[in-house]
JSON list of C-alpha atoms in Angstrom, two decimals:
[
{"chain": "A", "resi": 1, "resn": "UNK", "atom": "CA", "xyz": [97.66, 129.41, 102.24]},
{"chain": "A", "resi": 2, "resn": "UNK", "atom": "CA", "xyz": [94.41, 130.08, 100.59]},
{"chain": "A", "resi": 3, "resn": "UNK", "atom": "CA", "xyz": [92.34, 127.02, 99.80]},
{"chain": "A", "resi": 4, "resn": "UNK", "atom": "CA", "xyz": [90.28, 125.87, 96.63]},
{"chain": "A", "resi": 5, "resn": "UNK", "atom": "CA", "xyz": [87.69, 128.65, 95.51]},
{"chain": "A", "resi": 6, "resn": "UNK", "atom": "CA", "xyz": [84.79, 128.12, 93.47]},
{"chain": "A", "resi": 7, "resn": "UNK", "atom": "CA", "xyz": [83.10, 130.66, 91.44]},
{"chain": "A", "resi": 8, "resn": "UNK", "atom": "CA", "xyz": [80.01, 131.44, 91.47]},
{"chain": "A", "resi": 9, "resn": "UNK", "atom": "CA", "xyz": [78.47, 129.87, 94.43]},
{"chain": "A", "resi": 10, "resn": "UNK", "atom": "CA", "xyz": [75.00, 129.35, 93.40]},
{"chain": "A", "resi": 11, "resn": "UNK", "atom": "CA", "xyz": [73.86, 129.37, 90.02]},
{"chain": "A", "resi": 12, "resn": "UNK", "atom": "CA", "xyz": [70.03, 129.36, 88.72]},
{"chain": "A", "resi": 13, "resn": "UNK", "atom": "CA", "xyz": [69.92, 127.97, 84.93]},
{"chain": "A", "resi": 14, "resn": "UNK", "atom": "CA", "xyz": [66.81, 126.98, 82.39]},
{"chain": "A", "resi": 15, "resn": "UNK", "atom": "CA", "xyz": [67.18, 124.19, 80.47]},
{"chain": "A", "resi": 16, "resn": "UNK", "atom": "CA", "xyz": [68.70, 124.32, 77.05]},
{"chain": "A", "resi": 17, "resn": "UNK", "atom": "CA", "xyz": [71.23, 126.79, 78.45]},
{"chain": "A", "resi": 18, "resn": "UNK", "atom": "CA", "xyz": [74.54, 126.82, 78.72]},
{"chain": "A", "resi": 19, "resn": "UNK", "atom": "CA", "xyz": [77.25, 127.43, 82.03]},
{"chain": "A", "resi": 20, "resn": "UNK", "atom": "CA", "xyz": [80.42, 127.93, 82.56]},
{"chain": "A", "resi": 21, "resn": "UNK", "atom": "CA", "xyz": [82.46, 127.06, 86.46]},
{"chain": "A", "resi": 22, "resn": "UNK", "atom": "CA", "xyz": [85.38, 127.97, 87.53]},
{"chain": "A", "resi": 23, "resn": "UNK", "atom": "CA", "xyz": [87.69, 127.04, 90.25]},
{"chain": "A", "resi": 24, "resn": "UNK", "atom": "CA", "xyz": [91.09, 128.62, 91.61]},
{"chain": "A", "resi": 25, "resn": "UNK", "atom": "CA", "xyz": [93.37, 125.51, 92.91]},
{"chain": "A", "resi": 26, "resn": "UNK", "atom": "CA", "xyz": [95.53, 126.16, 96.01]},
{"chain": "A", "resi": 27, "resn": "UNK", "atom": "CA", "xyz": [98.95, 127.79, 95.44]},
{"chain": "A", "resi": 28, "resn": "UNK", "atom": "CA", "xyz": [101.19, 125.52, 93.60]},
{"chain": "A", "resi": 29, "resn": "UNK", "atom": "CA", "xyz": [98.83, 122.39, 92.86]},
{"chain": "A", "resi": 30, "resn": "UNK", "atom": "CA", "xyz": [98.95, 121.81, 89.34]},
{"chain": "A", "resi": 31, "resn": "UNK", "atom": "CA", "xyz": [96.45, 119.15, 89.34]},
{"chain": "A", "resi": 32, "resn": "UNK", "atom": "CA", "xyz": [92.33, 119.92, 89.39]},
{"chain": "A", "resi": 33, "resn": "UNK", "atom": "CA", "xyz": [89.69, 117.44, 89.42]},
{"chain": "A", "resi": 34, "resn": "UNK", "atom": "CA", "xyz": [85.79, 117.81, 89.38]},
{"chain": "A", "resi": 35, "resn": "UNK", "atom": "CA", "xyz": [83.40, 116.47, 90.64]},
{"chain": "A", "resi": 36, "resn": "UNK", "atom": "CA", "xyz": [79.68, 115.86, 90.33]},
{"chain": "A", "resi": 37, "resn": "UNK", "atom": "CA", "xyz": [77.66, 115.29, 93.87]},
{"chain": "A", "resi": 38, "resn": "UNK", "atom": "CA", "xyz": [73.99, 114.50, 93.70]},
{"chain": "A", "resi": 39, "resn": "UNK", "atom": "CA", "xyz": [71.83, 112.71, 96.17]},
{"chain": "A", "resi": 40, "resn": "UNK", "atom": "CA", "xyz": [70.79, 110.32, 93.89]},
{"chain": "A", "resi": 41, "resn": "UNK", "atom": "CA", "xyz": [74.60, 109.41, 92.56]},
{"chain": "A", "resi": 42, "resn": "UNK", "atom": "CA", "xyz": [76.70, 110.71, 95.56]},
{"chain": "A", "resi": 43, "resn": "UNK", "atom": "CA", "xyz": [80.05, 111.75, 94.42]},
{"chain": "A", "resi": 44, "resn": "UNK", "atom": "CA", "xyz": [80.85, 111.24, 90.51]},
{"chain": "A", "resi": 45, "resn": "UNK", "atom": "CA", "xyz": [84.11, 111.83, 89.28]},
{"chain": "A", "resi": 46, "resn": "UNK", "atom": "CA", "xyz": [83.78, 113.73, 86.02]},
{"chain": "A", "resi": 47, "resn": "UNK", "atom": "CA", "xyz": [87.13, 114.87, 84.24]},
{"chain": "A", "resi": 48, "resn": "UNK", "atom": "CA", "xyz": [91.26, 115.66, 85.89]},
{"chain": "A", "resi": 49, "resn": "UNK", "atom": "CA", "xyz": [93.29, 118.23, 84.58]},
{"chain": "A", "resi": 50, "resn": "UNK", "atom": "CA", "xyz": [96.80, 118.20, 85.07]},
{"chain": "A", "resi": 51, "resn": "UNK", "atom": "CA", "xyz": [99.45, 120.70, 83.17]},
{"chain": "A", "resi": 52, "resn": "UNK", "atom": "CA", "xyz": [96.58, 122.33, 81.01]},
{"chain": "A", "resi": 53, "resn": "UNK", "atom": "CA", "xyz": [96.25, 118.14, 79.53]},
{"chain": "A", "resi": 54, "resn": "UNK", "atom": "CA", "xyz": [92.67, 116.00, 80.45]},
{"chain": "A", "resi": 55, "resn": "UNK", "atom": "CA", "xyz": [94.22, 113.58, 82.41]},
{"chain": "A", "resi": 56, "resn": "UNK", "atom": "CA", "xyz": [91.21, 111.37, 82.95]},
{"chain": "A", "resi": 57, "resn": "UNK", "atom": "CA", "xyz": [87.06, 111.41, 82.02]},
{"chain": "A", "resi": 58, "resn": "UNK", "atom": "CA", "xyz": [84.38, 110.09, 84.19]},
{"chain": "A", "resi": 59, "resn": "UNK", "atom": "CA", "xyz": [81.32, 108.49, 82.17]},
{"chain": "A", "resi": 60, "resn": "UNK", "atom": "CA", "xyz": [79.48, 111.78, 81.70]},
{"chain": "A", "resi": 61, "resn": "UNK", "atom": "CA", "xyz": [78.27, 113.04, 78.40]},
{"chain": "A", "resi": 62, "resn": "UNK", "atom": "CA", "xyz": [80.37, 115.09, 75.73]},
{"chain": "A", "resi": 63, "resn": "UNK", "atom": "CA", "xyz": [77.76, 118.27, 77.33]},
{"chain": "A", "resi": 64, "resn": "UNK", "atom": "CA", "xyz": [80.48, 117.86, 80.48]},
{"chain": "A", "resi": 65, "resn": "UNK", "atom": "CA", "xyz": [83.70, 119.42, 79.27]},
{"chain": "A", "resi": 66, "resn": "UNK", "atom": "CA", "xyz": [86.77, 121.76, 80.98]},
{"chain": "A", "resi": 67, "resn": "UNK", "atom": "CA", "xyz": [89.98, 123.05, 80.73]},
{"chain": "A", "resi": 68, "resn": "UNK", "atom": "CA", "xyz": [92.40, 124.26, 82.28]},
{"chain": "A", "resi": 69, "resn": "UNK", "atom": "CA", "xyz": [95.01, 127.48, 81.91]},
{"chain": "A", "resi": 70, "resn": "UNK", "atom": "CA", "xyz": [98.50, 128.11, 82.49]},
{"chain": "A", "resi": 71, "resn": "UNK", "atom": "CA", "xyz": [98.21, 129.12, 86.09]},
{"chain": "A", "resi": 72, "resn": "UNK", "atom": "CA", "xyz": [96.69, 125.97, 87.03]},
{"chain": "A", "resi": 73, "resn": "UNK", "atom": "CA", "xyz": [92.64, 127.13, 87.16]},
{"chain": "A", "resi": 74, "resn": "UNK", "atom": "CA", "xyz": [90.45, 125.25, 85.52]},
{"chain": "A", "resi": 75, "resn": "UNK", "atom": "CA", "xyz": [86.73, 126.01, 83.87]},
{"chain": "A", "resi": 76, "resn": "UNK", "atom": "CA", "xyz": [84.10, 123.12, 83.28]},
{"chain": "A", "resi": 77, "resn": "UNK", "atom": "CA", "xyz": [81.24, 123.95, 80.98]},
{"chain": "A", "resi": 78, "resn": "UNK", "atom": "CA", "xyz": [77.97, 122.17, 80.73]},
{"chain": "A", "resi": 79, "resn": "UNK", "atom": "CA", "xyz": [76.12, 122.58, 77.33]},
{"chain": "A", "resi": 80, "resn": "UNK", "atom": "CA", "xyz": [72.28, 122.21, 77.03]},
{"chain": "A", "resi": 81, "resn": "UNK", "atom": "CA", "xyz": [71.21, 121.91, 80.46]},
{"chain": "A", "resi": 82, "resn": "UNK", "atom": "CA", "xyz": [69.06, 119.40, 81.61]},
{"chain": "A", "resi": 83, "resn": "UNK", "atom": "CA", "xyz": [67.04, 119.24, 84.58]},
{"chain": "A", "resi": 84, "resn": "UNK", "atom": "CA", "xyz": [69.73, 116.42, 85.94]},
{"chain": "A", "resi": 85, "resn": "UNK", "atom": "CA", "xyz": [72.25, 118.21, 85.89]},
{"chain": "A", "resi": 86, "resn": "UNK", "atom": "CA", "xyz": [71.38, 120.19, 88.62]},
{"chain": "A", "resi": 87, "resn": "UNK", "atom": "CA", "xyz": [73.81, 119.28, 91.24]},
{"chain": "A", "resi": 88, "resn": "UNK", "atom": "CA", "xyz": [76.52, 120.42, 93.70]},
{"chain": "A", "resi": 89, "resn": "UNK", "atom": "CA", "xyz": [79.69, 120.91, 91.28]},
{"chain": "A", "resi": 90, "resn": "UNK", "atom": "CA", "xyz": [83.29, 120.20, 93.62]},
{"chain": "A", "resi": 91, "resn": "UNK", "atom": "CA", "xyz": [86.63, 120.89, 92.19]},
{"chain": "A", "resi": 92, "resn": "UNK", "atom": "CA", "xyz": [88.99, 119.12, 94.10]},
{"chain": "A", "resi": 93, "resn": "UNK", "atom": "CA", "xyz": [93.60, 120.27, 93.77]},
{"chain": "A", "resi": 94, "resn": "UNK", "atom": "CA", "xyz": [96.42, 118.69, 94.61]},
{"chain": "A", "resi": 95, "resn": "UNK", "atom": "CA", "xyz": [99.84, 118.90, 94.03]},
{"chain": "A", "resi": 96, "resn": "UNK", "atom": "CA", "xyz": [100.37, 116.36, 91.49]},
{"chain": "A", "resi": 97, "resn": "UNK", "atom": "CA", "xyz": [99.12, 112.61, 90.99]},
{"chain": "A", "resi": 98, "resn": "UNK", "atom": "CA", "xyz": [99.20, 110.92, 94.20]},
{"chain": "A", "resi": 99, "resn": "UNK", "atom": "CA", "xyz": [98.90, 113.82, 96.50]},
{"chain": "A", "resi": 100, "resn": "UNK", "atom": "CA", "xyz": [96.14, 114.42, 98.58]},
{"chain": "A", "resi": 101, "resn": "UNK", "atom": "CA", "xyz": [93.25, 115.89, 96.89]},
{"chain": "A", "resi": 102, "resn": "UNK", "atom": "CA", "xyz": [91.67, 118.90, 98.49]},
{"chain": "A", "resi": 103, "resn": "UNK", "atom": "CA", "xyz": [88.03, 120.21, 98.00]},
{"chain": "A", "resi": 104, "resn": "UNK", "atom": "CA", "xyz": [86.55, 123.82, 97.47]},
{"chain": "A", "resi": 105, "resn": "UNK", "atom": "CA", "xyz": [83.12, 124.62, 98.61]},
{"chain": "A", "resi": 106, "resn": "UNK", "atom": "CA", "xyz": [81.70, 123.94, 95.18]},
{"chain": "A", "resi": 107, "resn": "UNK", "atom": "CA", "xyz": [78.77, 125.69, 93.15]},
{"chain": "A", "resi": 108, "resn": "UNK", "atom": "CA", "xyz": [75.43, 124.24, 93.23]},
{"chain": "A", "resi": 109, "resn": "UNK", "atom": "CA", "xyz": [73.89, 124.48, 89.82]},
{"chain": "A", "resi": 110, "resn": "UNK", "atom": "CA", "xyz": [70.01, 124.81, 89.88]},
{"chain": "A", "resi": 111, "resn": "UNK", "atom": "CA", "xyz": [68.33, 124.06, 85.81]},
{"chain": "A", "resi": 112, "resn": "UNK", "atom": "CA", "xyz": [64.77, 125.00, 86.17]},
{"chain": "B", "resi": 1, "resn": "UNK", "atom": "CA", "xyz": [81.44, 101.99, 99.20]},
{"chain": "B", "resi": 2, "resn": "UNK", "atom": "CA", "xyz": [77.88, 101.39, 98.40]},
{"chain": "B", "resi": 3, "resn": "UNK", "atom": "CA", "xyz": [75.52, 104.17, 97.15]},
{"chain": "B", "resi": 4, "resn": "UNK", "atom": "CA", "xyz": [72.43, 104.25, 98.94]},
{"chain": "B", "resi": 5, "resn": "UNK", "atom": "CA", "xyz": [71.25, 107.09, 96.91]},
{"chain": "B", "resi": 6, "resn": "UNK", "atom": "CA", "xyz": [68.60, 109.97, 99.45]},
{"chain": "B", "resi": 7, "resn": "UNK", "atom": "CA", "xyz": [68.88, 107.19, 102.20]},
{"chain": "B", "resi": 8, "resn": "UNK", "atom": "CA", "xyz": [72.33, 107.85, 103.94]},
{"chain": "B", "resi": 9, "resn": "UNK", "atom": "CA", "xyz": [73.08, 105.35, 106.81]},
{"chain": "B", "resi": 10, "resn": "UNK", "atom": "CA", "xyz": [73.11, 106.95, 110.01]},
{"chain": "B", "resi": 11, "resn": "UNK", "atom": "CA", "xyz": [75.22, 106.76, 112.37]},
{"chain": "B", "resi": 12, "resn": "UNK", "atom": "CA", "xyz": [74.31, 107.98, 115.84]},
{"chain": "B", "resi": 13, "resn": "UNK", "atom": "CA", "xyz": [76.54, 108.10, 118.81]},
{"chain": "B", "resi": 14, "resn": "UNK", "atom": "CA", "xyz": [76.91, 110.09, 122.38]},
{"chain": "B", "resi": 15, "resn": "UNK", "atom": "CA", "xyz": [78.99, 112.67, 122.88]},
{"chain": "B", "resi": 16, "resn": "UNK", "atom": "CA", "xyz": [82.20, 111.46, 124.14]},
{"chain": "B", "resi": 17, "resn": "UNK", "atom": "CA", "xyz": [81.72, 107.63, 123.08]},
{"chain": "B", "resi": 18, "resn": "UNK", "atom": "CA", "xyz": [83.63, 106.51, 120.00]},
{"chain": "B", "resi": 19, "resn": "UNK", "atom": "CA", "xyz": [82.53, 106.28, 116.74]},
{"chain": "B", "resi": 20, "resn": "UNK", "atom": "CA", "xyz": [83.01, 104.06, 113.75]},
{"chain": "B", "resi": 21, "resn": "UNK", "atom": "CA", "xyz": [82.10, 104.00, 110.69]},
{"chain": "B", "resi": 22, "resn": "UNK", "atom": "CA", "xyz": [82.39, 101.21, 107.92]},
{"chain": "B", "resi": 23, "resn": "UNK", "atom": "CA", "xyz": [82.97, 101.15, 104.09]},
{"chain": "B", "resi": 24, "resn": "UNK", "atom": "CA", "xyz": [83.41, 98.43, 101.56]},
{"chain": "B", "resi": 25, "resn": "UNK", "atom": "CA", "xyz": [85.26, 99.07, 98.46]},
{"chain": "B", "resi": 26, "resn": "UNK", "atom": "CA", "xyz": [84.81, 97.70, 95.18]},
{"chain": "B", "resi": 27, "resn": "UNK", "atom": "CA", "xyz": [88.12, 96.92, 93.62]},
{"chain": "B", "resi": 28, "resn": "UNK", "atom": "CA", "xyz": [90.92, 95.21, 94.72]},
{"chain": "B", "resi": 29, "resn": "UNK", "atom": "CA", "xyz": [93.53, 96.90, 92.49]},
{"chain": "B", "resi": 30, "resn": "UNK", "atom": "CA", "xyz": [92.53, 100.25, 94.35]},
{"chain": "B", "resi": 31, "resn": "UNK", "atom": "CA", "xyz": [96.22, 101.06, 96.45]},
{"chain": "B", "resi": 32, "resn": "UNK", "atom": "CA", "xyz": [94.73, 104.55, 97.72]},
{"chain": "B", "resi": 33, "resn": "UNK", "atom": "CA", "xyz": [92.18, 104.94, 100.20]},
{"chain": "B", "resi": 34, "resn": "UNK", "atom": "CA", "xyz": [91.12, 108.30, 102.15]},
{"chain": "B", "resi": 35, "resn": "UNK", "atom": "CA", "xyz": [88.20, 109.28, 104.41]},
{"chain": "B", "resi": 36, "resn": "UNK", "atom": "CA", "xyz": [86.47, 112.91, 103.87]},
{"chain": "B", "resi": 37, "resn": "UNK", "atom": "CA", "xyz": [83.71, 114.62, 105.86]},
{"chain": "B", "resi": 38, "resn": "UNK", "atom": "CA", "xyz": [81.61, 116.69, 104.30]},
{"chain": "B", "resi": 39, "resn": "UNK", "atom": "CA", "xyz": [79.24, 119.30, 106.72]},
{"chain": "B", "resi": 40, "resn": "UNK", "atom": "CA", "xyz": [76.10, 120.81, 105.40]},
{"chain": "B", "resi": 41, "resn": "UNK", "atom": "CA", "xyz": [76.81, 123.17, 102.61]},
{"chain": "B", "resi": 42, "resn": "UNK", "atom": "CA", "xyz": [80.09, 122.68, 102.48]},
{"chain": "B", "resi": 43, "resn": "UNK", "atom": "CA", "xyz": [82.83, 120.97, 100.59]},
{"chain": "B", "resi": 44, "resn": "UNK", "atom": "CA", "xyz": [84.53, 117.60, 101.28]},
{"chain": "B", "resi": 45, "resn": "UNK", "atom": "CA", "xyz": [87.13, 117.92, 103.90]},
{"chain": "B", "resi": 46, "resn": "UNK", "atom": "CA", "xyz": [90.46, 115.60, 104.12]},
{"chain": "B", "resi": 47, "resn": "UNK", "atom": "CA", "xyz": [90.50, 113.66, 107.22]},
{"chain": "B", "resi": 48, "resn": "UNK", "atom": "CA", "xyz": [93.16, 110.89, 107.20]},
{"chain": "B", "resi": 49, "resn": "UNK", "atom": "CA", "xyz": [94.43, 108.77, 104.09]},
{"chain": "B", "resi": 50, "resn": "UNK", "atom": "CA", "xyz": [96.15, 105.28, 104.00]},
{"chain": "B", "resi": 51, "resn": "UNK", "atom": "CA", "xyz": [98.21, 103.45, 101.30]},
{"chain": "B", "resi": 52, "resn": "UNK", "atom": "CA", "xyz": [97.23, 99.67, 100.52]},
{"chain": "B", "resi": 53, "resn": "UNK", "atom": "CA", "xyz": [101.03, 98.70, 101.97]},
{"chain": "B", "resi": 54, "resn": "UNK", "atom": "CA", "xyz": [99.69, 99.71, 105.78]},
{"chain": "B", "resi": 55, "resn": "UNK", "atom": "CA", "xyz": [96.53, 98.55, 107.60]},
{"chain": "B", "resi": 56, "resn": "UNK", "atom": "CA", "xyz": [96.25, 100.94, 110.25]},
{"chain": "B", "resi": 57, "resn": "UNK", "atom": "CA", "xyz": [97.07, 104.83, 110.56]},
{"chain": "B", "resi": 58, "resn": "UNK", "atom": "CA", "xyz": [96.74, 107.07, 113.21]},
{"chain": "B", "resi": 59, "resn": "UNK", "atom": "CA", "xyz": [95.92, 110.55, 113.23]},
{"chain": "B", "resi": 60, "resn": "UNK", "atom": "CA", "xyz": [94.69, 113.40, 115.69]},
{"chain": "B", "resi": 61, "resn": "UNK", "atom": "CA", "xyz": [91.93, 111.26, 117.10]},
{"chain": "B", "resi": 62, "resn": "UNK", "atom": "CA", "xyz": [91.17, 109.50, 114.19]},
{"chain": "B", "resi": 63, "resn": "UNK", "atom": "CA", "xyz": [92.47, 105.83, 113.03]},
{"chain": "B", "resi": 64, "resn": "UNK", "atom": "CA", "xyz": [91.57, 104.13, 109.49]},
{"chain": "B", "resi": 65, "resn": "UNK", "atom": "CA", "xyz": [91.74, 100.55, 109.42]},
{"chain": "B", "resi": 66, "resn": "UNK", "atom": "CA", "xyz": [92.12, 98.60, 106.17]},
{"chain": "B", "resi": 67, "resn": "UNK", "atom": "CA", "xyz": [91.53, 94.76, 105.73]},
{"chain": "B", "resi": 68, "resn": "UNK", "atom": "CA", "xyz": [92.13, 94.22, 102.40]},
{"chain": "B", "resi": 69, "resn": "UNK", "atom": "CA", "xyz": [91.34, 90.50, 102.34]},
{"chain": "B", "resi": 70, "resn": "UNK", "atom": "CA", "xyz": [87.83, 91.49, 102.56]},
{"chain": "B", "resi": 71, "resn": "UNK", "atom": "CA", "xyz": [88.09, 94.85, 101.12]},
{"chain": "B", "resi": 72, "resn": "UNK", "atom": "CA", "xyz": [86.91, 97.19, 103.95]},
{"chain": "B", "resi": 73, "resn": "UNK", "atom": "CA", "xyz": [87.92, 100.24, 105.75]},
{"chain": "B", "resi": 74, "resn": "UNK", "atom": "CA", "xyz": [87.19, 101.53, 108.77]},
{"chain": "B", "resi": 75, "resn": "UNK", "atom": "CA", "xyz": [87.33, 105.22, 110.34]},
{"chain": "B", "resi": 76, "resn": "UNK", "atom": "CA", "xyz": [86.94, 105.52, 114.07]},
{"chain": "B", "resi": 77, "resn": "UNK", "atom": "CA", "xyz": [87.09, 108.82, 115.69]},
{"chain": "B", "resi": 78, "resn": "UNK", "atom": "CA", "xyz": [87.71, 109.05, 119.67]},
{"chain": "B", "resi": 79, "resn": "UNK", "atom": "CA", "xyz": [85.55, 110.84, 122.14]},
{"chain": "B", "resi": 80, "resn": "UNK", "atom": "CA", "xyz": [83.67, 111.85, 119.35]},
{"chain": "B", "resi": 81, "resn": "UNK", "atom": "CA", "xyz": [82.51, 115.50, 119.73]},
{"chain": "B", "resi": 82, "resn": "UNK", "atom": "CA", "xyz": [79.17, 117.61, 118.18]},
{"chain": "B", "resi": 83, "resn": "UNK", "atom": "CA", "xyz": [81.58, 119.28, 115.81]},
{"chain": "B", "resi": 84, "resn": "UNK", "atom": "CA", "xyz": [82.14, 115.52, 114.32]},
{"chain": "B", "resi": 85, "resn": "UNK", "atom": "CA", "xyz": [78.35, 115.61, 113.14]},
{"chain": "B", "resi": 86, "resn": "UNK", "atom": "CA", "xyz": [78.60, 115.19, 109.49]},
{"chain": "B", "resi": 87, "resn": "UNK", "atom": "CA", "xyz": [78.24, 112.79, 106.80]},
{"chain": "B", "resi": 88, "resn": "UNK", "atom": "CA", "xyz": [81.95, 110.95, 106.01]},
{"chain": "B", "resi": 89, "resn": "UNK", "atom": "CA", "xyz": [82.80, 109.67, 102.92]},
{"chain": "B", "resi": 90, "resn": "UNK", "atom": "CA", "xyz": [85.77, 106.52, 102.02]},
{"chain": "B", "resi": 91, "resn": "UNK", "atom": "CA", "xyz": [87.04, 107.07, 98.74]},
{"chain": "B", "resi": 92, "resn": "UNK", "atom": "CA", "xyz": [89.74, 104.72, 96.32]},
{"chain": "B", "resi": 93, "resn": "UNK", "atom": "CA", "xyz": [91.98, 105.51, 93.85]},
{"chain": "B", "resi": 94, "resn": "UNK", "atom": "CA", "xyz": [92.98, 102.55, 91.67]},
{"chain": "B", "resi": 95, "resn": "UNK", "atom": "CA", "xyz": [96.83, 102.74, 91.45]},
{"chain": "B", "resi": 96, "resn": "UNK", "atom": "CA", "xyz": [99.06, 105.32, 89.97]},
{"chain": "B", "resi": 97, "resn": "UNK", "atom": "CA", "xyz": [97.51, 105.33, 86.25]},
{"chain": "B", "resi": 98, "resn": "UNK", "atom": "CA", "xyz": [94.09, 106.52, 87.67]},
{"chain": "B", "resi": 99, "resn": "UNK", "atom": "CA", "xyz": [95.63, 110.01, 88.40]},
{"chain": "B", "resi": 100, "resn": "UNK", "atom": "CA", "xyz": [93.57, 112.01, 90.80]},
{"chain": "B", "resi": 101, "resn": "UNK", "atom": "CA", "xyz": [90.45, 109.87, 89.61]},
{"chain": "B", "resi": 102, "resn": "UNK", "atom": "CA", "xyz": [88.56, 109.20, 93.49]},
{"chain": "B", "resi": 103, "resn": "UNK", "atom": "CA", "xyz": [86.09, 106.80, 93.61]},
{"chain": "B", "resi": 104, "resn": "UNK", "atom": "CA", "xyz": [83.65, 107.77, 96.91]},
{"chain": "B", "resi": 105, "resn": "UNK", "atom": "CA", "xyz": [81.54, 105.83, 98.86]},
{"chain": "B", "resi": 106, "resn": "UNK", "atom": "CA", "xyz": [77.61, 106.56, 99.60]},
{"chain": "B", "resi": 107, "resn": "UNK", "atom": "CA", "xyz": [78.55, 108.26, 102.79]},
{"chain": "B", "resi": 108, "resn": "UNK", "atom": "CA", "xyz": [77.35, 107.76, 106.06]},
{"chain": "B", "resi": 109, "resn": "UNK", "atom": "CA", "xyz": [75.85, 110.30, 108.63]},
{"chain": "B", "resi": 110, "resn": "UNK", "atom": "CA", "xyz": [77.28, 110.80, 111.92]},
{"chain": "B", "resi": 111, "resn": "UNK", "atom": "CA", "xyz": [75.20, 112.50, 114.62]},
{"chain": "B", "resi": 112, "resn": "UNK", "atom": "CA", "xyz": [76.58, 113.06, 117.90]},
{"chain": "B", "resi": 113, "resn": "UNK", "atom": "CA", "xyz": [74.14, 113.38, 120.88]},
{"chain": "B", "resi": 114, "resn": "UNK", "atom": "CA", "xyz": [74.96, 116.12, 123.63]}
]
């Protein structure tokens, strides 16, 4: 079974602009998470999608926002980039709420 | 788990010796803990999870420990091999209204000496 996938892989951005991730769960996990990893901040949850419905929002700003379509993948899109938010993005599936939750590569986001 | 921000803790260990490596979690309503290691460039990868109604489980080579009375969980790997070099994460989740919501640790590095 295919894992998570992440697309793009590497993305170069200027500030003020706007970017759009996606991520393909694994077959069958209806439940996609992502996930903000900086070495500053480590790992920071930042919004769950479960059934197309937020489930849960980390304590990022209303810039941070995603969805998520009938076949389970999900988009995040970050509005007027700032410099911070460059970062390694992960989006993390599982099957459901208490299932294991398993990581794609991720996209590292570069705002010059 | 405690973020240490660029400063990771290392760990540093010969190849074939056992490793462990420590985390402290912050909230005692958390009932979900797993351990992750991440390699360089790379996404988290799922090593071994335990539930807050066990304090030990065993997997291939690996063993968490959890002591809730003083909130901390342990990951030892056996005959720990180069392929282990990476940094390791813990990570909580805070009962079943959190949903997938994962709370992670700073991480600590492992680096395994030929």
């Amino acid at each position: 079974k295919a894992g998570v996938t992440q697309t793009p892989r590497y993305l170069i951005k200027t500030r003020g602009q706007q970017v759009t991730l996606s991520c393909s769960p694994i077959s069958g996990h209806r439940s996609v998470s992502w996930y903000q990893q900086t070495p500053g901040q480590g790992l920071q949850f930042l919004f769950e999608y479960f059934s197309e419905t937020q489930r849960n929002k980390g304590n990022f700003p209303g810039r941070f926002s995603g969805r998520q379509f009938s076949n389970s993948r999900s988009e995040m899109n970050v509005s007027t980039l700032e410099l911070g938010d460059s970062a390694l993005y992960l989006c993390a599936s599982s099957l459901g709420q208490v299932e294991t939750q398993y990581f794609g590569p991720g996209t590292r986001l570069l705002v010059l | 788990g405690e973020s240490v921000g660029l400063h990771l803790p290392t760990l540093s260990v010969q190849e074939g010796d056992n490793s462990i490596i420590n985390c402290a979690y912050s909230n005692s309503a958390s009932d979900y803990f797993i351990w992750y290691k991440q390699e360089s460039g790379k996404g988290p990868q799922f090593i071994i999870d335990i539930r807050s109604n066990m304090d030990k489980r065993q997997g291939q080579r690996v063993t968490v420990l959890l002591n809730k009375t003083v909130k901390h969980l342990s990951l030892q790997i056996a005959a720990t091999q180069p392929g282990d070099s990476a940094v390791y994460f813990c990570a909580e989740k805070k009962g079943n209204n959190a949903g997938n919501m994962l709370t992670f640790g700073g991480g600590t590095r492992l680096m395994v000496k030929p």
